[in-house]
Coordinates of N, CA and C in Angstrom, one line a residue:
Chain S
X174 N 94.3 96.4 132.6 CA 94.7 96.2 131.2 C 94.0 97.2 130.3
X175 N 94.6 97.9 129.4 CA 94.4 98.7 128.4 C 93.7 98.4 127.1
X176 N 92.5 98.6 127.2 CA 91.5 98.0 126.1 C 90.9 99.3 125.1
X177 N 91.4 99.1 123.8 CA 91.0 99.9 123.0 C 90.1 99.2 121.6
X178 N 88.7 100.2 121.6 CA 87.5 99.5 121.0 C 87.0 100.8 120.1
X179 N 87.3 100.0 118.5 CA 86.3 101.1 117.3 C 84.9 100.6 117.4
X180 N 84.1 101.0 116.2 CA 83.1 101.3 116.2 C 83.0 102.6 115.2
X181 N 82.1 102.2 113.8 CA 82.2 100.2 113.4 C 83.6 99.7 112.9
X182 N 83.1 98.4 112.8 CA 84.0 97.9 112.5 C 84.4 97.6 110.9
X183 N 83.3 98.1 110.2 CA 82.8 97.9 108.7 C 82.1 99.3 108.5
X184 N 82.6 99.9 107.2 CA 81.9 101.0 107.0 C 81.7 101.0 105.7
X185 N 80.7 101.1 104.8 CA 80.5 101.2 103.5 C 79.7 102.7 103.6
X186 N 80.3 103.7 102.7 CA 79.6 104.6 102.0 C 80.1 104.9 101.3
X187 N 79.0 106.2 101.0 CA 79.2 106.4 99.3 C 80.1 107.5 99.1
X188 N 80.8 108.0 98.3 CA 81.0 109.1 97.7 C 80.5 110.5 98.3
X189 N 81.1 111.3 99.0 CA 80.3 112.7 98.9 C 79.4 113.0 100.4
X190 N 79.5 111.6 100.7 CA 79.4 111.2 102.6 C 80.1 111.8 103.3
X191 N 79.4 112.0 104.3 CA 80.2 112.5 105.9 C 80.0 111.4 106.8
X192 N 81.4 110.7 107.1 CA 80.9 109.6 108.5 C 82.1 109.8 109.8
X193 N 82.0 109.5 110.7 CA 82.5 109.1 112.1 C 82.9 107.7 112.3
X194 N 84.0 107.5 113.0 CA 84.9 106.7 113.5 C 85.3 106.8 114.7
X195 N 85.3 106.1 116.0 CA 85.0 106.2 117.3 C 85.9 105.5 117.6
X196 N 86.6 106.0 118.5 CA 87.7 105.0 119.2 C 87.6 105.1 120.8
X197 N 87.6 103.8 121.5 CA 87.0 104.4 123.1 C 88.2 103.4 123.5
X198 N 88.8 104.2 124.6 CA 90.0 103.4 125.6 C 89.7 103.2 126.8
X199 N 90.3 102.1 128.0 CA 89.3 101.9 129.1 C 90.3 103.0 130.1
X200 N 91.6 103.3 129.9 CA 92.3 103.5 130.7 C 92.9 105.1 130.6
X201 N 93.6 105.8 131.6 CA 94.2 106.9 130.9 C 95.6 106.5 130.2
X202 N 95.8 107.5 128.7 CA 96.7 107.1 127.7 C 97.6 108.2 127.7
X203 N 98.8 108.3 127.5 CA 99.6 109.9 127.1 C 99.3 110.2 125.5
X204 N 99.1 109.2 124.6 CA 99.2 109.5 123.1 C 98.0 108.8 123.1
X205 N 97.1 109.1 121.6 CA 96.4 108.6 121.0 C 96.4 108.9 119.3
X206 N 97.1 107.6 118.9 CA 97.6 107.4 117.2 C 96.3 107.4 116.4
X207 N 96.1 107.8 115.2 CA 95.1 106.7 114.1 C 96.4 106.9 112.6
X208 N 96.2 105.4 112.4 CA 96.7 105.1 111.1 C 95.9 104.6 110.1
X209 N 96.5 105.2 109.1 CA 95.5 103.9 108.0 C 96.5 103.1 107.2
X210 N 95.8 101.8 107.0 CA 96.3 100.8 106.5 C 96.3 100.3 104.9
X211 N 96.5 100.3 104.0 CA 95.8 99.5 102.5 C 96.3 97.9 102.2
X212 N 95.7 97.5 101.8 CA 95.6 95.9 102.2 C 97.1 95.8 101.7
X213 N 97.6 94.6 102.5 CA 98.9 94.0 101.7 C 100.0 95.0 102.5
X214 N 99.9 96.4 103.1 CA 100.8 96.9 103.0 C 101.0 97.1 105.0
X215 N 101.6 98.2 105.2 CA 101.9 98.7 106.5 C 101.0 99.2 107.0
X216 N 101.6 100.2 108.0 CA 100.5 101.2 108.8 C 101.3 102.4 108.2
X217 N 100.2 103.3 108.2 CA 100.8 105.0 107.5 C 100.1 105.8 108.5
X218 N 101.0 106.3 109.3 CA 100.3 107.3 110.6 C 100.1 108.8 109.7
X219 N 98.4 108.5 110.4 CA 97.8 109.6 110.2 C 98.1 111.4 111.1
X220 N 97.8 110.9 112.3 CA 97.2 111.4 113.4 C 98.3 111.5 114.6
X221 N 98.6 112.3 115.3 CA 99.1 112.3 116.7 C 98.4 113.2 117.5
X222 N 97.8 112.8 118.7 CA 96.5 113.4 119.3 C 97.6 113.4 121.1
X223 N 98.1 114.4 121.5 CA 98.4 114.5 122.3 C 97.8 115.3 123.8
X224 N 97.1 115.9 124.0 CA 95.6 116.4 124.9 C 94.7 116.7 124.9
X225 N 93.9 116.6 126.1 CA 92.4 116.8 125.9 C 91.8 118.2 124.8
X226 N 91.1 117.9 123.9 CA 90.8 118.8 122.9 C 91.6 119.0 121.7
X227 N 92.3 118.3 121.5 CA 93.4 118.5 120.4 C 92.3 117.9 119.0
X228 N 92.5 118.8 118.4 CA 92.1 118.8 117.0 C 93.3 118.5 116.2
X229 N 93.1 117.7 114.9 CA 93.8 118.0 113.7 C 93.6 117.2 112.3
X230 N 93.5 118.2 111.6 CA 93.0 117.7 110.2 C 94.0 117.4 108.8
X231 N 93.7 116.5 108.8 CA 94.6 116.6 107.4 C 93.7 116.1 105.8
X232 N 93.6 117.3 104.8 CA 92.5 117.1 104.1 C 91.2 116.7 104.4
X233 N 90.9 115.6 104.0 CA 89.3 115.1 104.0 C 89.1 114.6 105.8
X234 N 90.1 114.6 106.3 CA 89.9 113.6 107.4 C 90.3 114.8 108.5
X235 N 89.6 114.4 109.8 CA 90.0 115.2 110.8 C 89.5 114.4 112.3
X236 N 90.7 114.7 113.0 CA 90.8 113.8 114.1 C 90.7 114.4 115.8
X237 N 89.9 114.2 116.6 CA 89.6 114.9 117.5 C 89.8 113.9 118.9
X238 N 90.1 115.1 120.4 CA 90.3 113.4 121.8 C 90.0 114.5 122.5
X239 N 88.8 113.6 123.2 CA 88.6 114.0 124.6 C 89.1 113.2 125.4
X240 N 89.8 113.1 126.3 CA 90.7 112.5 127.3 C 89.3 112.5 128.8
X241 N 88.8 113.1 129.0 CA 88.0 112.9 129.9 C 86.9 111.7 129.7
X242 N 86.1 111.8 128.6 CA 85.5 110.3 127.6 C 86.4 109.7 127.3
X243 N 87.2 109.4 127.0 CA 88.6 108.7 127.0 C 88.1 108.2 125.5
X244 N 88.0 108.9 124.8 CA 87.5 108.8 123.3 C 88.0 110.0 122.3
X245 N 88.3 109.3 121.3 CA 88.8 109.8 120.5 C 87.8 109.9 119.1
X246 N 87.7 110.4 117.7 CA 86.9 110.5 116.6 C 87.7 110.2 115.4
X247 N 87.8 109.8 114.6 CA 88.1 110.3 113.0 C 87.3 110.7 112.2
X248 N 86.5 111.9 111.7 CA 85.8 112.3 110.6 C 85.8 112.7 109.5
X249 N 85.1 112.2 108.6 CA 85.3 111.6 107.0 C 84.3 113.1 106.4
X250 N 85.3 113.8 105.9 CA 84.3 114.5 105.4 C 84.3 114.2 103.5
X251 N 82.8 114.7 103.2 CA 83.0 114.0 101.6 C 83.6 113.1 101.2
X252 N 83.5 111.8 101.6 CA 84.6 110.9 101.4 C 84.8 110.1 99.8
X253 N 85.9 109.9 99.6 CA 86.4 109.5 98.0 C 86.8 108.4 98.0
X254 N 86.8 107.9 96.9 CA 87.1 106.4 97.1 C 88.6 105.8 97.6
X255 N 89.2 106.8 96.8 CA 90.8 106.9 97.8 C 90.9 106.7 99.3
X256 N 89.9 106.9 99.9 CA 90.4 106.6 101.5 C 89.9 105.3 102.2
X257 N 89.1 104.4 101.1 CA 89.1 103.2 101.3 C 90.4 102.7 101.6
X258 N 90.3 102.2 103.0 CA 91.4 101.3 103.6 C 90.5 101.2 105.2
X259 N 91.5 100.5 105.6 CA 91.4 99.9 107.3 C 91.9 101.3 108.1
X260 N 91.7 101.6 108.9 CA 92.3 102.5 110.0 C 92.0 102.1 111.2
X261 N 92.9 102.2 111.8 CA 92.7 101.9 113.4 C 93.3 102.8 114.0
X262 N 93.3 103.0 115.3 CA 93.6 104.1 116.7 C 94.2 103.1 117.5
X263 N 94.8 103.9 118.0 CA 96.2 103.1 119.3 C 96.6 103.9 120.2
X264 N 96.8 103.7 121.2 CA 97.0 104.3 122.4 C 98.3 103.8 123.0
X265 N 98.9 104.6 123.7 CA 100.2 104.6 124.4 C 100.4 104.9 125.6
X266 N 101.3 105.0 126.5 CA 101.4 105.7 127.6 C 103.2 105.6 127.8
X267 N 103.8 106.3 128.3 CA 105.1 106.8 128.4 C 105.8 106.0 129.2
X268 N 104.7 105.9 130.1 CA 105.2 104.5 131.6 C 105.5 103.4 131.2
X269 N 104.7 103.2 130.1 CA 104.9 101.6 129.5 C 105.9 101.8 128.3
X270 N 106.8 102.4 128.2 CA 107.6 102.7 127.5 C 106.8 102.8 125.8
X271 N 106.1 103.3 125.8 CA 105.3 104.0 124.4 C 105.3 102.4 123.9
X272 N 104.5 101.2 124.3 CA 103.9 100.4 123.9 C 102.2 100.4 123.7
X273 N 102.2 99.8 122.3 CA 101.2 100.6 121.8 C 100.1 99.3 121.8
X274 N 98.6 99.5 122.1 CA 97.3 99.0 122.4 C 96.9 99.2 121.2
X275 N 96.5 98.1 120.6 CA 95.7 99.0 118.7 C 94.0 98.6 119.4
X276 N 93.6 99.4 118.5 CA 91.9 98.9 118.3 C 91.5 97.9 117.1
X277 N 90.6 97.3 116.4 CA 90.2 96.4 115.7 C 90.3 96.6 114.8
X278 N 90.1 98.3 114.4 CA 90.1 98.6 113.2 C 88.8 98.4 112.6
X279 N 88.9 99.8 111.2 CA 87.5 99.9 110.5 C 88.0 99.7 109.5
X280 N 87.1 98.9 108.7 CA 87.3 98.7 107.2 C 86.8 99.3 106.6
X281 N 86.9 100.7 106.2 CA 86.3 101.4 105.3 C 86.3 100.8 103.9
X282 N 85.1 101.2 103.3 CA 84.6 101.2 101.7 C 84.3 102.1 101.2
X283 N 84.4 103.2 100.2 CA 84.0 103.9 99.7 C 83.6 104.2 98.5
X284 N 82.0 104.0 98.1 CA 81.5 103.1 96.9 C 81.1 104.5 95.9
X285 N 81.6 104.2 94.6 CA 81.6 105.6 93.6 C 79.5 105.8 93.8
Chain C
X29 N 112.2 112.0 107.5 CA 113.2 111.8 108.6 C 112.1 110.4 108.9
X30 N 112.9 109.4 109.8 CA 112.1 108.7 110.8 C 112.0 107.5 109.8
X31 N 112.8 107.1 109.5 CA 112.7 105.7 108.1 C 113.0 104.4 108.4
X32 N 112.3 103.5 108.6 CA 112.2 102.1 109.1 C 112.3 101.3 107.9
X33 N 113.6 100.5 107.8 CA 113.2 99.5 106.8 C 113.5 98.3 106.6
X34 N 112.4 97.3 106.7 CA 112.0 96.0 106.9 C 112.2 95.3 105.6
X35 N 113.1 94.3 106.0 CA 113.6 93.4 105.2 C 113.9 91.5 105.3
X36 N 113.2 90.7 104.4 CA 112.9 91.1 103.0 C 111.2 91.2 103.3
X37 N 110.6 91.6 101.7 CA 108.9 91.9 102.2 C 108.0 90.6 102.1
X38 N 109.4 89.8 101.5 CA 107.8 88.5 101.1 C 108.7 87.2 101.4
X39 N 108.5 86.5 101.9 CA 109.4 85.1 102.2 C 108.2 83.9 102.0
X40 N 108.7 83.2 101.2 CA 107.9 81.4 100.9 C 108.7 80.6 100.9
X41 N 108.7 79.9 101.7 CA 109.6 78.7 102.2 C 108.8 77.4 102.8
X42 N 109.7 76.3 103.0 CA 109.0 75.2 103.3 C 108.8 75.2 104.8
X43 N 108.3 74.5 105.5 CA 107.8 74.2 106.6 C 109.0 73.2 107.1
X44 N 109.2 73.8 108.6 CA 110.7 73.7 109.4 C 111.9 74.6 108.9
X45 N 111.5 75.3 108.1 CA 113.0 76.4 107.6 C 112.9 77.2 109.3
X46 N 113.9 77.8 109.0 CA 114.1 79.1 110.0 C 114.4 80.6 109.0
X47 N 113.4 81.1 109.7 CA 113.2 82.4 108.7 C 113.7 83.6 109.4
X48 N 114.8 84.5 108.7 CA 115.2 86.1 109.6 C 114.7 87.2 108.8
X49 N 113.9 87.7 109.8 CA 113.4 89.1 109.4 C 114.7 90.4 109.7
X50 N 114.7 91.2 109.0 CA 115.9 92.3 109.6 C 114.7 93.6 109.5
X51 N 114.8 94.1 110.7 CA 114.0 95.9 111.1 C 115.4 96.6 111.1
X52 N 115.7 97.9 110.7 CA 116.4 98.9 110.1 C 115.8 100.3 110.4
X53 N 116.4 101.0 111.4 CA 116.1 102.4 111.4 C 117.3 103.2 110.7
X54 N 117.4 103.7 109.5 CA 117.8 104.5 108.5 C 118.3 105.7 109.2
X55 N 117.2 106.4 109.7 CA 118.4 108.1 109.8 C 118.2 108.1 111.2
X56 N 118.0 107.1 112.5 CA 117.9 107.8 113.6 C 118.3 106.3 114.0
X57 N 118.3 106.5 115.8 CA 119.1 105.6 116.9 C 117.9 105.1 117.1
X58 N 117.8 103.7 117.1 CA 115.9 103.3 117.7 C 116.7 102.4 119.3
X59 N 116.8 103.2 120.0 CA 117.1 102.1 121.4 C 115.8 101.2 121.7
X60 N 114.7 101.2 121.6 CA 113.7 100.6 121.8 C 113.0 100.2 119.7
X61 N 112.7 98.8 119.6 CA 112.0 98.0 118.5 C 111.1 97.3 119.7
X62 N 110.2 97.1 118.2 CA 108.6 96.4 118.3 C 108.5 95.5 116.9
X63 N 108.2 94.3 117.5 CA 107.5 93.3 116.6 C 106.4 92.9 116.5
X64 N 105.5 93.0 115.7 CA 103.7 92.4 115.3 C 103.8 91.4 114.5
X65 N 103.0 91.5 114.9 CA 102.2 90.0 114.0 C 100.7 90.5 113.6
X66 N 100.4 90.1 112.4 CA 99.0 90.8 112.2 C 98.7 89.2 111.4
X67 N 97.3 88.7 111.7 CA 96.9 87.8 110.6 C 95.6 88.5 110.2
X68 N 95.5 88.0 108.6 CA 94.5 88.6 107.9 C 93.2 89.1 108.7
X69 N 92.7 90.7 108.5 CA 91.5 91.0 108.8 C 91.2 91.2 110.2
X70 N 92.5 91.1 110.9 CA 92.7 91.5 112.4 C 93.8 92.7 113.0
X71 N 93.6 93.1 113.6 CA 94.1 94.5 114.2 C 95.6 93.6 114.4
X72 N 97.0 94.5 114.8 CA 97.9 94.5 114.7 C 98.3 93.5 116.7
X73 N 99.1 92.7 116.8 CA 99.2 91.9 117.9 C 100.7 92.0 118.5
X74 N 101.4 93.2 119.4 CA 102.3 93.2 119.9 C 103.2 91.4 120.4
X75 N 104.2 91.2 119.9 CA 105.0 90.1 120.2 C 105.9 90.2 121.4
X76 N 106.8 91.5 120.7 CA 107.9 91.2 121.6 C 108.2 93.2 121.3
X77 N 108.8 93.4 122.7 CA 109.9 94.9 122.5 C 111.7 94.6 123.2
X78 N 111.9 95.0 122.3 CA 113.8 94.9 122.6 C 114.1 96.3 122.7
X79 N 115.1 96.0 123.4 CA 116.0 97.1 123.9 C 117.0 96.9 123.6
X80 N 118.0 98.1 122.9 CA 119.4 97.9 122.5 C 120.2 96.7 123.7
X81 N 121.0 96.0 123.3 CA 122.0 95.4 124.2 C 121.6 95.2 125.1
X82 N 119.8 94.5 125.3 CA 119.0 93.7 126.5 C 118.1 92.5 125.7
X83 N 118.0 91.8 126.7 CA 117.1 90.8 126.2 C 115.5 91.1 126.0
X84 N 115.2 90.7 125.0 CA 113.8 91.3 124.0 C 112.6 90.7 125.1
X85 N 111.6 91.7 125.9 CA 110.5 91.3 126.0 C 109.6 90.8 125.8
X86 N 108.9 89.2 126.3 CA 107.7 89.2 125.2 C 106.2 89.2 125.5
X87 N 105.5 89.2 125.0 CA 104.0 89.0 125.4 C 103.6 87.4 125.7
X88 N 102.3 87.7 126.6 CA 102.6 87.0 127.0 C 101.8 85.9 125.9
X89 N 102.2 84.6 125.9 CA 101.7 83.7 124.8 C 102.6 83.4 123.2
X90 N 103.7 84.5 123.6 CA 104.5 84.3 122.3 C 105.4 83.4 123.1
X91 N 106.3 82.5 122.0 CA 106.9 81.3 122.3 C 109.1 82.1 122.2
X92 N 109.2 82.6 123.0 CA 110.6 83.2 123.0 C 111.7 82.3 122.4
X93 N 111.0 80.9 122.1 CA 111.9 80.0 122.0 C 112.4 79.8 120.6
X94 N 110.6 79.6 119.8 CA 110.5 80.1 118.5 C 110.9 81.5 117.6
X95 N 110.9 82.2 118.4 CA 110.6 84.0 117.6 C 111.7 84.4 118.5
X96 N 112.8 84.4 118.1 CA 114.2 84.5 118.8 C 114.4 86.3 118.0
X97 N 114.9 87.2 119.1 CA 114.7 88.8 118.5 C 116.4 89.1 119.5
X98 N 116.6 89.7 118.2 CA 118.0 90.4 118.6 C 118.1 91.7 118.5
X99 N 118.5 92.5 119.1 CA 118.5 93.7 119.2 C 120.4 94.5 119.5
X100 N 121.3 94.1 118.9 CA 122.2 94.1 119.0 C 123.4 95.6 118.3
X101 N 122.2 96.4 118.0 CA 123.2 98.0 117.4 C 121.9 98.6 117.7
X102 N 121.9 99.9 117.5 CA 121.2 101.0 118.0 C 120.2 101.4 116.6
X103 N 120.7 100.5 115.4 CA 120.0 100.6 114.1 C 119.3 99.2 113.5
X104 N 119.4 98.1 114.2 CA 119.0 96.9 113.8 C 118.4 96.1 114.7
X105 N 117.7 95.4 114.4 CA 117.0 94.0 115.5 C 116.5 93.2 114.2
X106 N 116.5 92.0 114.7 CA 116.1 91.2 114.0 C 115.4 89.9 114.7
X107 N 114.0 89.4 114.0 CA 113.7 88.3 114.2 C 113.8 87.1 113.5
X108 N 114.1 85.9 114.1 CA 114.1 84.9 113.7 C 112.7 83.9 114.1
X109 N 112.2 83.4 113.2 CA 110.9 82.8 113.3 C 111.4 81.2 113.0
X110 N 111.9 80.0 114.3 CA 112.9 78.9 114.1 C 111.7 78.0 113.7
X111 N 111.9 77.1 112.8 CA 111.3 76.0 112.5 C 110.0 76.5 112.1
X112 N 109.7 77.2 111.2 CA 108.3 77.4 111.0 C 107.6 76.5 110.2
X113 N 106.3 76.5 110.9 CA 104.9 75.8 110.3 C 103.9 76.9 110.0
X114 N 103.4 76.2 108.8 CA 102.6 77.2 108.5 C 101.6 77.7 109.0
X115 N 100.9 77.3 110.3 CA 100.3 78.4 111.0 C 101.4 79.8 111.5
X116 N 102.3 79.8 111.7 CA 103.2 80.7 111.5 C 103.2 81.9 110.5
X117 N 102.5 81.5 109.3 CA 102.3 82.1 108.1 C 101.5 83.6 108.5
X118 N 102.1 85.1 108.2 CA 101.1 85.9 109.0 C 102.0 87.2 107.7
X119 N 101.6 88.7 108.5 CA 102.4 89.8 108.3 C 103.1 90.2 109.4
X120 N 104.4 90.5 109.1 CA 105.3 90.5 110.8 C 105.9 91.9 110.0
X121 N 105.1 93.0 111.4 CA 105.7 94.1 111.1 C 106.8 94.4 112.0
X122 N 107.8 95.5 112.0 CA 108.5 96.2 113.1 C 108.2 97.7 113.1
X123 N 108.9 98.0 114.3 CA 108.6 99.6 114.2 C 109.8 99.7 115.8
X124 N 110.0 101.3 115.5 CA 111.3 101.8 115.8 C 110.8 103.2 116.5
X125 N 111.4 103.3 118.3 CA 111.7 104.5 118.9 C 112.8 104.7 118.8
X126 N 113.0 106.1 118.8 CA 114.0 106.4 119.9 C 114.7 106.4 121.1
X127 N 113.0 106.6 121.9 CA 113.4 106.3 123.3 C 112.6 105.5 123.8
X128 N 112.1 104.9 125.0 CA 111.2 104.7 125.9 C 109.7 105.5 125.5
X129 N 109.9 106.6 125.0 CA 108.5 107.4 125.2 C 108.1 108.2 123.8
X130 N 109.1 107.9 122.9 CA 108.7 108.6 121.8 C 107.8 107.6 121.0
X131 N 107.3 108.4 119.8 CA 106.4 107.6 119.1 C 107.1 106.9 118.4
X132 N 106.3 105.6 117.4 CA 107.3 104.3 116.9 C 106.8 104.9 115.4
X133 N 107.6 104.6 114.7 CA 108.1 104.3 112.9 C 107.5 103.0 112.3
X134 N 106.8 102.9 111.7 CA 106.5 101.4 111.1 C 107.7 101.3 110.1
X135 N 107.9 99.8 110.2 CA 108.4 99.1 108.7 C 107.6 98.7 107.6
X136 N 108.0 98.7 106.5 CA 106.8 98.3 105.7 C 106.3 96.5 105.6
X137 N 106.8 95.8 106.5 CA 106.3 94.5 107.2 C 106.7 93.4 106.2
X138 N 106.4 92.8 106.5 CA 107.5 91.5 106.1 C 106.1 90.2 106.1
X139 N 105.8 89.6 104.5 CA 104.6 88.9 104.4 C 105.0 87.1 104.2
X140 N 104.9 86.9 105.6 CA 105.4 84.9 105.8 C 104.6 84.3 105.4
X141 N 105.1 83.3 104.1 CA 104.0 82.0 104.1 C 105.1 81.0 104.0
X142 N 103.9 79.8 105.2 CA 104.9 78.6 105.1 C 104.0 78.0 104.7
X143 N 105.0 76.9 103.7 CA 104.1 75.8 102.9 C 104.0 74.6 104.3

């Protein structure tokens, strides 16, 4: 079974911070999603992480996978209060007809 | 491109109604839908996946009997949540492939409370 685990699970910082978001999967994946969430609403995909080493950044955030650690990153650089929300990472595999494994999700805070 | 849209966003109704959610892929063919269930402060919980013109898959512990999913055009599925009680009460999202292997489209989810 396909078990995907963040860390943390609660994040408060401040303004102008650099922090990490860890996503670890037990199994091999074809895809590795991160979305972020704002309360009340959907998922808004961030991220499509398709092979080992794949980088990609969009603004403040930037998203990295090693497929051999079977882990993936999200990295907050200077963070604003605008990116307070939930994000989580999901994994897929093609065999399973792109059914998707979420992780718990981080509740980011980002405090002025 | 890629537009999912979940209909209606907020339903409050009495306990024992039967409630229909409609999922909507807009500019593409979704042969394959996905339904969640998310309750507050917890990561997203696969229900069920349908396939155009097949009977909808479910996980295991969902009640197929209850959560009745139609998948019946290449642009629509819909769930029905029969007799709801308010533990029932949650966010029920959908989301939309194209195929077996492509990535899925969120809806913007659909917020149930039963009284």
């Amino acid at each position: 079974e396909l078990k995907v685990e963040q860390n943390p699970l609660f994040l408060s910082m401040q303004e102008g911070k650099n922090y990490t978001i860890y996503c670890n999967y037990s199994t091999t994946s074809d895809r590795l999603y991160w979305y972020r969430q704002d309360p009340g609403k959907s998922l808004e995909s961030l991220f499509v992480l398709l092979s080992n080493g794949a980088v990609k950044q969009e603004g403040r955030l930037m998203a990295s996978l090693d497929t051999k650690a079977r882990l993936s990153t999200l990295h907050i650089t200077a963070a604003v209060h605008d990116l307070s929300a939930t994000y989580f990472c999901a994994v897929d595999k093609e065999t399973s007809g792109s059914r998707l494994t979420f992780g718990e999700g981080t509740q980011l805070t980002v405090n002025p | 491109g890629a537009v999912v849209s979940q209909h209606p966003s907020r339903v409050i109704c009495k306990s024992g109604t039967s409630v229909k959610i409609e999922c909507r892929s807009l500019d593409f063919q979704a042969t394959t839908m996905f339904w969640y269930r998310q309750f507050p402060k917890q990561s997203l919980m696969l229900m069920a996946t349908s396939n155009e013109g097949s009977k909808a898959t479910y996980e295991q512990g969902v009640e197929k009997d209850k959560f009745l999913i139609n998948h019946a055009s290449l642009t629509l599925s819909t769930l029905t949540v029969t007799s709801a009680h308010p533990e029932d009460s949650s966010f029920y999202i959908c989301s939309a492939s194209q195929s077996g292997n492509q990535p899925q489209h969120f809806g913007d989810g659909t917020r149930l409370s039963i009284l």
